[in-house]
Short mmCIF file of C-alpha atoms in Angstrom, two decimals:
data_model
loop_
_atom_site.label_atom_id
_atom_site.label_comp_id
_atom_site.label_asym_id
_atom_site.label_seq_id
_atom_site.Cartn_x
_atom_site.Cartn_y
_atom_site.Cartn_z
CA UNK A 235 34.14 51.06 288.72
CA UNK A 236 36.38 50.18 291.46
CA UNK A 237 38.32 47.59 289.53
CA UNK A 238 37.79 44.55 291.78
CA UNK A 239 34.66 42.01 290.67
CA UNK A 240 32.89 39.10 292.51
CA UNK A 241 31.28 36.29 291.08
CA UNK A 242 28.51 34.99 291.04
CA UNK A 243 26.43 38.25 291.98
CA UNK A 244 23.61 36.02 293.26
CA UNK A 245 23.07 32.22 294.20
CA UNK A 246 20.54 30.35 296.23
CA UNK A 247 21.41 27.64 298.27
CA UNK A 248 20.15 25.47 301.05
CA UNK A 249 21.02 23.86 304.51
CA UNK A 250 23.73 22.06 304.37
CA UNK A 251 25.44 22.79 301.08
CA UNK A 252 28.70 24.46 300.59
CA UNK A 253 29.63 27.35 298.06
CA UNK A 254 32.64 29.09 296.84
CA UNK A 255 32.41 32.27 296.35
CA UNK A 256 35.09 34.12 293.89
CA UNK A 257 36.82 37.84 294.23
CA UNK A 258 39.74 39.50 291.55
CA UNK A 259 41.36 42.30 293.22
CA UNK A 260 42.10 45.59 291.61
CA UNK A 261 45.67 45.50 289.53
CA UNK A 262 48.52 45.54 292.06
CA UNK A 263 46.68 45.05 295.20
CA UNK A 264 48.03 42.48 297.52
CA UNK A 265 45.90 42.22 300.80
CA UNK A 266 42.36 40.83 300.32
CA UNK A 267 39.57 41.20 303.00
CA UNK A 268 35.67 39.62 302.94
CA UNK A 269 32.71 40.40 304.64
CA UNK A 270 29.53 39.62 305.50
CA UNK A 271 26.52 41.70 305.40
CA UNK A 272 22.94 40.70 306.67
CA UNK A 273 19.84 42.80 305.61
CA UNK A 274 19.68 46.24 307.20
CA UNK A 275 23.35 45.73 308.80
CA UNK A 276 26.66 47.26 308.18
CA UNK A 277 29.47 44.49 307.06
CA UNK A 278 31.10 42.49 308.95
CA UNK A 279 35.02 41.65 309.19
CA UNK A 280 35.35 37.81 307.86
CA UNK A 281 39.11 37.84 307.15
CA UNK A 282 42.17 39.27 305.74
CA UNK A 283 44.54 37.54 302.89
CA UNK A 284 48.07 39.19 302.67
CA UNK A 285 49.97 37.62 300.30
CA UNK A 286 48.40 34.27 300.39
CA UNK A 287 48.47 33.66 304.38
CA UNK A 288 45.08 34.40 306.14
CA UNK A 289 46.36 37.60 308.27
CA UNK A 290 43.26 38.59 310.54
CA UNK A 291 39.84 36.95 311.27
CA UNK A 292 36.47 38.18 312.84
CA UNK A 293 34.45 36.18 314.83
CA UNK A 294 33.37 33.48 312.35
CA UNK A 295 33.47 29.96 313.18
CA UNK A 296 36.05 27.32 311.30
CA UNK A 297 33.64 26.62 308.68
CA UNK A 298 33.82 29.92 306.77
CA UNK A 299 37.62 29.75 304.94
CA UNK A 300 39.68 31.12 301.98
CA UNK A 301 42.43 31.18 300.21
CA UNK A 302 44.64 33.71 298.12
CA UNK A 303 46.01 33.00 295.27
CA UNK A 304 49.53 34.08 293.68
CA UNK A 305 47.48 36.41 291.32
CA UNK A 306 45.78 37.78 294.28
CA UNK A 307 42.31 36.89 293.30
CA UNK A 308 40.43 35.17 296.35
CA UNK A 309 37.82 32.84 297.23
CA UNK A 310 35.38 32.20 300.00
CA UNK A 311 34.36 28.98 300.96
CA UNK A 312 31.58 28.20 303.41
CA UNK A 313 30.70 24.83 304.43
CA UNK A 314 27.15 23.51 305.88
CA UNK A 315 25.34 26.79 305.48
CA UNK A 316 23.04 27.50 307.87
CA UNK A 317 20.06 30.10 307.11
CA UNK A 318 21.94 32.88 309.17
CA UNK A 319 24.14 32.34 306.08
CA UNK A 320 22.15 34.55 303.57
CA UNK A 321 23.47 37.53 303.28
CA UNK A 322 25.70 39.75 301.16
CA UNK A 323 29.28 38.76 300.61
CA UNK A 324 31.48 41.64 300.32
CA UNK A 325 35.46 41.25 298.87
CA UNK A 326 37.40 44.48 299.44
CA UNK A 327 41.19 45.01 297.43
CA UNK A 328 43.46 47.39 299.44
CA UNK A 329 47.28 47.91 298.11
CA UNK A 330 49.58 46.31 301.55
CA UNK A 331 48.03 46.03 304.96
CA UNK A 332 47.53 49.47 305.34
CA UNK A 333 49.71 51.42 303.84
CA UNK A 334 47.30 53.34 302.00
CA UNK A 335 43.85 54.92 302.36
CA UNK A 336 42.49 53.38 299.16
CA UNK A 337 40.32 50.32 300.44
CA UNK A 338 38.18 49.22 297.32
CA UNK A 339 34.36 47.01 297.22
CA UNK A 340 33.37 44.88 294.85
CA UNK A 341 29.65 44.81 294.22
CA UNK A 342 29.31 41.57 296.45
CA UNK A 343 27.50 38.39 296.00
CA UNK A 344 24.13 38.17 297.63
CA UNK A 345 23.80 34.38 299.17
CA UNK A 346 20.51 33.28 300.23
CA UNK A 347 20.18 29.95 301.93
CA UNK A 348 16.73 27.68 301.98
CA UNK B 286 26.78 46.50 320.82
CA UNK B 287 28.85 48.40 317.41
CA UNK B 288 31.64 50.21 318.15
CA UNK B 289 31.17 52.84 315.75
CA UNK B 290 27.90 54.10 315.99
CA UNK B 291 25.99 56.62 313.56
CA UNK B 292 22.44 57.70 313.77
CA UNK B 293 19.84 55.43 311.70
CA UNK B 294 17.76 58.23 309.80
CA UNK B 295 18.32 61.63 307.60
CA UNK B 296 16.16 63.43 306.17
CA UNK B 297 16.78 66.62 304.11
CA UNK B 298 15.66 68.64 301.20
CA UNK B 299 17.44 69.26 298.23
CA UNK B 300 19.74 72.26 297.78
CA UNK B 301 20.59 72.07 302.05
CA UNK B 302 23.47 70.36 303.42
CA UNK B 303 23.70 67.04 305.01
CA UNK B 304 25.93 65.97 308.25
CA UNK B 305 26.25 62.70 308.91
CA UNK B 306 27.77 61.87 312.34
CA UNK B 307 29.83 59.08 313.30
CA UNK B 308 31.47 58.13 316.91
CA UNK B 309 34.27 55.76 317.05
CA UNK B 310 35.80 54.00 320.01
CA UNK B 311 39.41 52.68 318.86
CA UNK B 312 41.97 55.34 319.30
CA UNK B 313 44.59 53.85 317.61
CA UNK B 314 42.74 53.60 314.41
CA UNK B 315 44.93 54.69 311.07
CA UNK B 316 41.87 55.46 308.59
CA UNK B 317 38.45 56.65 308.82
CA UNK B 318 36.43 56.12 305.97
CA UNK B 319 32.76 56.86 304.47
CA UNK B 320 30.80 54.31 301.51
CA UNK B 321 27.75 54.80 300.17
CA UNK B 322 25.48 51.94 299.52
CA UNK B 323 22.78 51.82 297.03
CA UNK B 324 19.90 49.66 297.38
CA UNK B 325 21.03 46.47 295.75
CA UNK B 326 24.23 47.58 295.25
CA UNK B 327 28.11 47.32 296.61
CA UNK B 328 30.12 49.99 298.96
CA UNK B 329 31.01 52.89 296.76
CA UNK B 330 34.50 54.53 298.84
CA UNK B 331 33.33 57.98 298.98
CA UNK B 332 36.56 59.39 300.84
CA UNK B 333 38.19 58.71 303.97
CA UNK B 334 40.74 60.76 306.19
CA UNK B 335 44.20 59.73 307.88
CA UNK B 336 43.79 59.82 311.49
CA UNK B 337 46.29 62.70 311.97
CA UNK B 338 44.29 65.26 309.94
CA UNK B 339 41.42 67.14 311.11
CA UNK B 340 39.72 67.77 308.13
CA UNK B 341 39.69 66.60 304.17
CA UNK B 342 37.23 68.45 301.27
CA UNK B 343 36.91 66.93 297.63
CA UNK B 344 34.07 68.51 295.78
CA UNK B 345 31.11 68.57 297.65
CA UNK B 346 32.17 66.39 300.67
CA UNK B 347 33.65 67.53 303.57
CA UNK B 348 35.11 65.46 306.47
CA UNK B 349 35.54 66.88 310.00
CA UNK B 350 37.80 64.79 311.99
CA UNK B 351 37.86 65.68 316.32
CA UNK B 352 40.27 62.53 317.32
CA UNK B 353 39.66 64.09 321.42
CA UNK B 354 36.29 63.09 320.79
CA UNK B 355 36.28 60.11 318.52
CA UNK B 356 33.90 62.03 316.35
CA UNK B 357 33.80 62.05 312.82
CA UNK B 358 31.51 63.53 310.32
CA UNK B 359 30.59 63.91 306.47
CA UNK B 360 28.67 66.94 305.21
CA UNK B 361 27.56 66.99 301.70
CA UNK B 362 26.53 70.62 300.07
CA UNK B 363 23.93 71.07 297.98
CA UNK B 364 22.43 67.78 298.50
CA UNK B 365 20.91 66.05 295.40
CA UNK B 366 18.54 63.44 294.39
CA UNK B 367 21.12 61.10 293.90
CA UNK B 368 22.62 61.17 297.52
CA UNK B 369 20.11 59.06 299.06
CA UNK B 370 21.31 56.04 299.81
CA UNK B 371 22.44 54.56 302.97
CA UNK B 372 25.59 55.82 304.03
CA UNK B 373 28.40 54.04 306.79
CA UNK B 374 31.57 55.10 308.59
CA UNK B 375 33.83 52.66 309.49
CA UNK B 376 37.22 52.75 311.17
CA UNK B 377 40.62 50.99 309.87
CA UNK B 378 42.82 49.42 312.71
CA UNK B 379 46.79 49.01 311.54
CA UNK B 380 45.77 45.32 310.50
CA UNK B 381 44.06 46.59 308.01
CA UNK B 382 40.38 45.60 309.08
CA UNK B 383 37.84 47.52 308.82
CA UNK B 384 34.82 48.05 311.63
CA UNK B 385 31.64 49.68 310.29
CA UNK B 386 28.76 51.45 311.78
CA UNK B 387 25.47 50.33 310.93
CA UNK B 388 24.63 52.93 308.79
CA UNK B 389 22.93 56.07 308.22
CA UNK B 390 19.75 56.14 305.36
CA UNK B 391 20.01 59.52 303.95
CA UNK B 392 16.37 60.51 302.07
CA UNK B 393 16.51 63.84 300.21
CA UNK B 394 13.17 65.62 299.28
CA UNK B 395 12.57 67.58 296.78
#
């Protein structure tokens, strides 16, 4: 139990649609990161919430965004979905930037786009 | 192609060790880390290693850390059932992001 929980754990959308997908950090962590995983891959950097301001991003186009709330919980919004979409969307809770080793996973929410 | 790289495939029998080996290419990298994955399931943090120590052991895990080489590795004694899974290394940069390998499936046979 790594304290930080995604929602929902599955959803199936198709082309075109948009969908939010929702992260709580563990207690007292500040800095926020999501990533994408696609079947038989390892994740993939999204982007980084510190305190509310996006703080890092990986090579994903203007359609995938988020947002950090003053609770710290997150959310990741991704706008006409495209099929390359479906994959597993992984929120990881991490106390600072990196001040410390501790980088906790939730248990992701697996996206699959029709 | 990745920038961490690990090999796709173990195989070993219970009761043996496994190594896992992982190569890395960003020098300047603060963390090094190793999560299992279950099928189905999340990254479970396993342990990682500061980048200025050469090795770490908790329990059953050991992590061997050659920063000359950019090499790092995870052995796990006495290997059990419940190891398989797929396991990856990844590397923290001082932003904080993390960059993974692609992952090494670990089957153990009885």
């Amino acid at each position: 139990e790594t304290g930080v929980t995604q929602s929902p754990t599955h959803l199936i959308k198709t082309r075109g649609q948009q969908v939010t997908l929702r992260c709580s950090s563990q207690s007292g962590h500040n800095t926020v990161s999501w990533y994408q995983q696609a079947l038989g891959q390892g994740p993939q950097f999204i982007f980084q919430y510190y305190r509310e301001e996006e703080n890092g991003r990986g090579n994903f186009p203007p359609r995938f965004s988020g947002l950090q709330f003053p609770n710290y919980s997150s959310e990741l919004n991704v706008n006409a979905l495209e099929l390359d979409d479906s994959a597993l969307y992984l929120c990881a809770s991490s106390l600072a930037l990196a001040g410390t080793g501790e980088l906790f996973f939730g248990e992701g929410s697996r996206l699959t786009v029709l | 192609g990745e920038d961490v790289e690990q090999s796709l495939f173990l195989s070993v029998r219970e009761g043996d060790s496994s190594v896992i080996n992982c190569t890395y290419t960003d020098s300047s990298s603060t963390y090094l880390y190793w999560y299992k994955q279950e099928p189905g399931a999340g990254l479970q943090l396993l342990t990682y290693i500061f980048s200025n120590m050469d090795m770490k052991q908790d329990q059953r895990l050991t992590v061997l850390l050659n920063k000359k080489d950019k090499h790092l590795s995870l052995r796990i004694a006495d290997t059990q059932t419940g190891d398989s899974a797929i396991y990856f290394c990844a590397e923290r940069d001082s932003w904080g992001k993390l960059q993974f390998g692609a992952g090494t499936q670990v089957v153990v046979t009885p």
